[in-house]
mmCIF file of C-alpha atoms and ligand atoms in Angstrom:
data_model
loop_
_atom_site.group_PDB
_atom_site.id
_atom_site.type_symbol
_atom_site.label_atom_id
_atom_site.label_comp_id
_atom_site.label_asym_id
_atom_site.label_seq_id
_atom_site.Cartn_x
_atom_site.Cartn_y
_atom_site.Cartn_z
ATOM 1 C CA MET A 1 8.121 -24.004 7.467
ATOM 2 C CA GLY A 2 5.635 -22.271 5.151
ATOM 3 C CA GLU A 3 2.558 -20.083 4.962
ATOM 4 C CA ASP A 4 1.213 -21.210 8.368
ATOM 5 C CA THR A 5 4.431 -20.073 10.064
ATOM 6 C CA TRP A 6 4.534 -16.808 8.087
ATOM 7 C CA THR A 7 0.963 -16.080 9.157
ATOM 8 C CA ALA A 8 1.658 -16.979 12.804
ATOM 9 C CA VAL A 9 4.690 -14.672 12.833
ATOM 10 C CA ASP A 10 2.706 -11.796 11.281
ATOM 11 C CA GLU A 11 -0.008 -12.315 13.923
ATOM 12 C CA TYR A 12 2.626 -12.308 16.684
ATOM 13 C CA ILE A 13 4.162 -9.070 15.339
ATOM 14 C CA ALA A 14 0.721 -7.466 15.111
ATOM 15 C CA ARG A 15 -0.152 -8.492 18.693
ATOM 16 C CA GLN A 16 3.138 -7.240 20.137
ATOM 17 C CA LEU A 17 3.608 -4.030 18.135
ATOM 18 C CA ILE A 18 0.131 -2.936 17.063
ATOM 19 C CA GLY A 19 -2.538 -4.458 19.285
ATOM 20 C CA GLU A 20 -6.264 -4.091 18.852
ATOM 21 C CA ASP A 21 -7.376 -1.052 16.913
ATOM 22 C CA ALA A 22 -11.091 -0.382 16.665
ATOM 23 C CA ALA A 23 -11.050 1.690 13.449
ATOM 24 C CA LEU A 24 -8.668 -0.569 11.556
ATOM 25 C CA ASP A 25 -10.415 -3.742 12.714
ATOM 26 C CA ALA A 26 -13.791 -2.262 11.705
ATOM 27 C CA ALA A 27 -12.420 -1.320 8.268
ATOM 28 C CA LEU A 28 -11.316 -4.907 7.628
ATOM 29 C CA GLN A 29 -14.579 -6.343 8.956
ATOM 30 C CA SER A 30 -16.845 -4.098 6.906
ATOM 31 C CA SER A 31 -14.695 -4.701 3.799
ATOM 32 C CA ALA A 32 -15.129 -8.464 4.249
ATOM 33 C CA GLU A 33 -18.870 -8.066 4.837
ATOM 34 C CA ALA A 34 -19.155 -6.032 1.626
ATOM 35 C CA GLY A 35 -17.412 -8.843 -0.277
ATOM 36 C CA LEU A 36 -14.175 -6.993 -1.031
ATOM 37 C CA PRO A 37 -11.196 -9.285 -1.687
ATOM 38 C CA ALA A 38 -8.859 -9.842 1.296
ATOM 39 C CA ILE A 39 -5.873 -8.155 -0.347
ATOM 40 C CA ALA A 40 -5.237 -5.189 1.972
ATOM 41 C CA VAL A 41 -1.719 -4.791 3.310
ATOM 42 C CA SER A 42 -1.041 -6.812 6.450
ATOM 43 C CA PRO A 43 -1.065 -4.946 9.798
ATOM 44 C CA PRO A 44 2.773 -4.853 9.989
ATOM 45 C CA GLN A 45 2.880 -3.553 6.398
ATOM 46 C CA GLY A 46 0.265 -0.907 7.194
ATOM 47 C CA LYS A 47 2.369 0.225 10.128
ATOM 48 C CA LEU A 48 5.452 0.291 7.882
ATOM 49 C CA LEU A 49 3.667 2.703 5.514
ATOM 50 C CA HIS A 50 2.664 4.805 8.526
ATOM 51 C CA LEU A 51 6.240 4.901 9.876
ATOM 52 C CA LEU A 52 7.722 5.702 6.451
ATOM 53 C CA ALA A 53 5.330 8.624 6.015
ATOM 54 C CA ARG A 54 6.085 9.908 9.516
ATOM 55 C CA SER A 55 9.829 9.433 9.088
ATOM 56 C CA ILE A 56 9.951 11.874 6.154
ATOM 57 C CA GLY A 57 7.476 14.278 7.745
ATOM 58 C CA ALA A 58 4.977 13.680 4.942
ATOM 59 C CA ARG A 59 2.089 16.130 4.906
ATOM 60 C CA SER A 60 0.826 15.069 1.496
ATOM 61 C CA VAL A 61 0.411 11.421 0.476
ATOM 62 C CA LEU A 62 -0.798 9.923 -2.798
ATOM 63 C CA GLU A 63 -2.051 6.334 -2.640
ATOM 64 C CA ILE A 64 -3.069 4.330 -5.721
ATOM 65 C CA GLY A 65 -5.474 1.499 -4.883
ATOM 66 C CA THR A 66 -7.704 2.266 -1.887
ATOM 67 C CA LEU A 67 -9.689 -0.993 -1.695
ATOM 68 C CA GLY A 68 -11.569 -0.635 1.635
ATOM 69 C CA GLY A 69 -9.343 2.137 2.990
ATOM 70 C CA TYR A 70 -7.299 0.042 5.438
ATOM 71 C CA SER A 71 -3.879 1.337 4.347
ATOM 72 C CA THR A 72 -5.430 4.786 3.813
ATOM 73 C CA ILE A 73 -6.325 5.012 7.511
ATOM 74 C CA TRP A 74 -2.740 4.106 8.462
ATOM 75 C CA LEU A 75 -1.469 6.874 6.141
ATOM 76 C CA ALA A 76 -4.032 9.426 7.297
ATOM 77 C CA ARG A 77 -2.844 8.912 10.876
ATOM 78 C CA ALA A 78 0.697 9.757 9.772
ATOM 79 C CA VAL A 79 0.135 13.111 8.054
ATOM 80 C CA GLY A 80 -1.192 15.094 10.998
ATOM 81 C CA GLN A 81 -4.137 17.445 11.384
ATOM 82 C CA ASP A 82 -3.249 19.736 8.467
ATOM 83 C CA GLY A 83 -1.986 16.978 6.143
ATOM 84 C CA HIS A 84 -3.943 15.133 3.491
ATOM 85 C CA VAL A 85 -4.036 11.802 1.685
ATOM 86 C CA LEU A 86 -5.116 11.585 -1.926
ATOM 87 C CA THR A 87 -6.230 8.011 -2.645
ATOM 88 C CA LEU A 88 -7.365 6.601 -5.986
ATOM 89 C CA GLU A 89 -9.671 3.624 -6.450
ATOM 90 C CA ALA A 90 -10.798 2.363 -9.859
ATOM 91 C CA ASP A 91 -13.766 0.382 -8.516
ATOM 92 C CA ALA A 92 -16.605 2.709 -7.461
ATOM 93 C CA ARG A 93 -18.129 0.109 -5.109
ATOM 94 C CA TYR A 94 -14.838 -0.361 -3.260
ATOM 95 C CA ALA A 95 -14.500 3.431 -3.019
ATOM 96 C CA GLU A 96 -17.910 3.634 -1.316
ATOM 97 C CA VAL A 97 -16.887 1.055 1.297
ATOM 98 C CA ALA A 98 -13.593 2.903 1.813
ATOM 99 C CA ARG A 99 -15.337 6.256 2.212
ATOM 100 C CA ALA A 100 -17.452 4.872 5.061
ATOM 101 C CA ASN A 101 -14.449 3.201 6.730
ATOM 102 C CA ILE A 102 -12.353 6.367 6.484
ATOM 103 C CA ALA A 103 -15.175 8.521 7.876
ATOM 104 C CA ARG A 104 -15.663 6.084 10.777
ATOM 105 C CA ALA A 105 -11.946 6.374 11.543
ATOM 106 C CA GLY A 106 -12.352 10.161 11.752
ATOM 107 C CA PHE A 107 -10.470 11.096 8.567
ATOM 108 C CA ALA A 108 -13.275 12.144 6.222
ATOM 109 C CA ASP A 109 -11.664 15.576 5.838
ATOM 110 C CA THR A 110 -8.104 14.276 5.443
ATOM 111 C CA VAL A 111 -8.704 11.872 2.553
ATOM 112 C CA GLU A 112 -9.758 12.984 -0.982
ATOM 113 C CA THR A 113 -10.621 10.465 -3.738
ATOM 114 C CA PRO A 114 -10.509 11.734 -7.362
ATOM 115 C CA GLU A 115 -11.076 9.403 -10.303
ATOM 116 C CA TYR A 116 -7.766 9.109 -12.038
ATOM 117 C CA PHE A 117 -4.056 9.533 -11.657
ATOM 118 C CA SER A 118 -1.442 9.588 -14.409
ATOM 119 C CA TRP A 119 2.049 10.148 -13.199
ATOM 120 C CA ALA A 120 3.188 9.857 -9.580
ATOM 121 C CA LEU A 121 6.774 10.855 -10.034
ATOM 122 C CA GLN A 122 6.012 14.296 -11.421
ATOM 123 C CA ARG A 123 3.953 14.999 -8.324
ATOM 124 C CA THR A 124 6.453 13.795 -5.764
ATOM 125 C CA ARG A 125 8.756 16.318 -4.122
ATOM 126 C CA SER A 126 12.497 15.829 -3.812
ATOM 127 C CA GLY A 127 12.941 13.735 -0.655
ATOM 128 C CA GLY A 128 9.525 12.137 -1.089
ATOM 129 C CA LEU A 129 8.927 8.395 -1.064
ATOM 130 C CA ILE A 130 6.972 6.194 -3.458
ATOM 131 C CA VAL A 131 6.083 2.658 -2.324
ATOM 132 C CA ALA A 132 4.818 0.044 -4.794
ATOM 133 C CA ASP A 133 3.306 -3.064 -3.186
ATOM 134 C CA ASN A 134 2.710 -6.544 -4.623
ATOM 135 C CA VAL A 135 5.693 -6.517 -6.968
ATOM 136 C CA ILE A 136 7.031 -10.048 -6.418
ATOM 137 C CA ARG A 137 3.803 -12.069 -6.865
ATOM 138 C CA ASP A 138 5.108 -15.514 -5.912
ATOM 139 C CA GLY A 139 8.232 -14.876 -7.985
ATOM 140 C CA ALA A 140 6.391 -13.946 -11.204
ATOM 141 C CA ILE A 141 8.687 -10.910 -11.491
ATOM 142 C CA VAL A 142 11.617 -13.113 -12.580
ATOM 143 C CA ASP A 143 9.610 -15.395 -14.872
ATOM 144 C CA PRO A 144 9.831 -13.948 -18.411
ATOM 145 C CA HIS A 145 7.129 -16.404 -19.550
ATOM 146 C CA SER A 146 4.660 -15.456 -16.817
ATOM 147 C CA GLU A 147 1.407 -13.933 -18.019
ATOM 148 C CA ASN A 148 0.554 -12.702 -14.530
ATOM 149 C CA PRO A 149 -0.369 -9.012 -15.185
ATOM 150 C CA GLY A 150 1.057 -7.985 -11.806
ATOM 151 C CA GLY A 151 4.329 -9.718 -12.615
ATOM 152 C CA LEU A 152 4.529 -8.016 -16.012
ATOM 153 C CA ALA A 153 3.782 -4.627 -14.424
ATOM 154 C CA ALA A 154 6.492 -5.189 -11.813
ATOM 155 C CA ARG A 155 9.021 -6.015 -14.539
ATOM 156 C CA ARG A 156 8.065 -2.850 -16.427
ATOM 157 C CA LEU A 157 8.477 -0.816 -13.230
ATOM 158 C CA HIS A 158 11.967 -2.216 -12.687
ATOM 159 C CA GLU A 159 12.923 -1.492 -16.309
ATOM 160 C CA MET A 160 11.813 2.124 -15.831
ATOM 161 C CA LEU A 161 13.735 2.398 -12.564
ATOM 162 C CA GLU A 162 16.893 1.158 -14.276
ATOM 163 C CA THR A 163 16.986 4.326 -16.384
ATOM 164 C CA GLU A 164 15.249 6.866 -14.102
ATOM 165 C CA PRO A 165 17.932 9.175 -12.699
ATOM 166 C CA ARG A 166 15.615 10.959 -10.233
ATOM 167 C CA VAL A 167 14.854 7.839 -8.219
ATOM 168 C CA SER A 168 16.931 5.580 -5.930
ATOM 169 C CA ALA A 169 15.074 2.335 -5.349
ATOM 170 C CA THR A 170 15.251 -1.065 -3.753
ATOM 171 C CA THR A 171 12.861 -4.004 -3.693
ATOM 172 C CA ILE A 172 12.356 -6.200 -0.630
ATOM 173 C CA GLN A 173 10.840 -9.697 -0.775
ATOM 174 C CA THR A 174 8.338 -10.453 1.980
ATOM 175 C CA VAL A 175 6.562 -13.473 3.427
ATOM 176 C CA GLY A 176 3.632 -13.247 5.813
ATOM 177 C CA LEU A 177 -0.090 -13.733 6.045
ATOM 178 C CA LYS A 178 -0.333 -12.544 2.434
ATOM 179 C CA GLY A 179 2.054 -15.293 1.285
ATOM 180 C CA TYR A 180 5.170 -14.568 -0.805
ATOM 181 C CA ASP A 181 5.301 -11.071 -2.257
ATOM 182 C CA GLY A 182 7.276 -7.853 -1.860
ATOM 183 C CA PHE A 183 7.420 -4.097 -2.252
ATOM 184 C CA THR A 184 9.583 -1.502 -3.989
ATOM 185 C CA LEU A 185 10.703 1.576 -2.054
ATOM 186 C CA MET A 186 11.633 4.574 -4.214
ATOM 187 C CA LEU A 187 13.279 7.750 -2.893
ATOM 188 C CA VAL A 188 12.916 10.748 -5.187
ATOM 189 C CA ASP A 189 16.184 12.758 -5.261
HETATM 190 C C1 LIG B 17 -4.157 -4.574 -3.319
HETATM 191 S S1 LIG B 17 -5.573 -3.575 -3.451
HETATM 192 C C2 LIG B 17 -5.198 -2.183 -2.440
HETATM 193 C C3 LIG B 17 -5.098 -2.487 -0.976
HETATM 194 C C4 LIG B 17 -5.119 -1.240 -0.095
HETATM 195 N N1 LIG B 17 -4.063 -0.295 -0.456
HETATM 196 C C5 LIG B 17 -4.926 -1.647 1.348
HETATM 197 O O1 LIG B 17 -3.813 -2.079 1.677
HETATM 198 O O2 LIG B 17 -5.890 -1.544 2.153
HETATM 199 C C6 LIG B 17 -5.446 -2.847 -5.061
HETATM 200 C C7 LIG B 17 -6.594 -1.913 -5.412
HETATM 201 O O3 LIG B 17 -6.209 -1.132 -6.532
HETATM 202 C C8 LIG B 17 -7.352 -0.884 -7.323
HETATM 203 N N2 LIG B 17 -6.874 -0.479 -8.658
HETATM 204 C C9 LIG B 17 -6.385 -1.259 -9.650
HETATM 205 N N3 LIG B 17 -6.012 -0.511 -10.704
HETATM 206 C C10 LIG B 17 -6.241 0.780 -10.371
HETATM 207 C C11 LIG B 17 -6.075 2.036 -11.035
HETATM 208 N N4 LIG B 17 -5.564 2.096 -12.262
HETATM 209 N N5 LIG B 17 -6.427 3.171 -10.390
HETATM 210 C C12 LIG B 17 -6.923 3.110 -9.137
HETATM 211 N N6 LIG B 17 -7.116 1.959 -8.462
HETATM 212 C C13 LIG B 17 -6.791 0.807 -9.060
HETATM 213 C C14 LIG B 17 -8.118 -2.195 -7.252
HETATM 214 O O4 LIG B 17 -9.498 -2.025 -7.553
HETATM 215 C C15 LIG B 17 -7.880 -2.620 -5.801
HETATM 216 O O5 LIG B 17 -8.924 -2.166 -4.970
#
């Protein structure tokens, strides 16, 4: 059992619980055509973000790392007509692709994209959720000798969480069509 099985299971979950979705499928297709890397969240992960946002009645969402806007569309669908999603993308070319995908999905007025973001926690209300994706990185998080920047960042995040009294957090390992990775879920008290 390995990556082929993880991918097949993710595809089964997506077929059974998500189905075809014109706007999301178009966002992935146009991202691939524009040469963006295939590192968006998987469909089940996108739906998880959507359900988490809905479950806390989120009307205001901050996303760091838009890529082609795939996860942004999932989040925009969760916040309702009067809600908004603030999404930050460092690469201007990716942001252009995302802008078109988000507009095609009908959320041009829901999603705003400023240039920089400094400190998520100070902007998150009590009862709000912060989700950090890609924190396991094939196990790099537990390898003190790893020079994988994502692994180092994930270790720093966990060191901060150890001493941050405002946040209750857990990290879940995942396998799927994106391989072996995981996410950290943080509830702001
Ligand atoms: C894994 S991708 C995001 C995938 C996207 N959330 C999705 O699921 O569709 C990470 C993105 O973060 C962007 N990024 C990296 N560092 C950043 C920063 N400091 N500020 C904003 N975006 C950043 C990268 O350019 C890349 O597009």
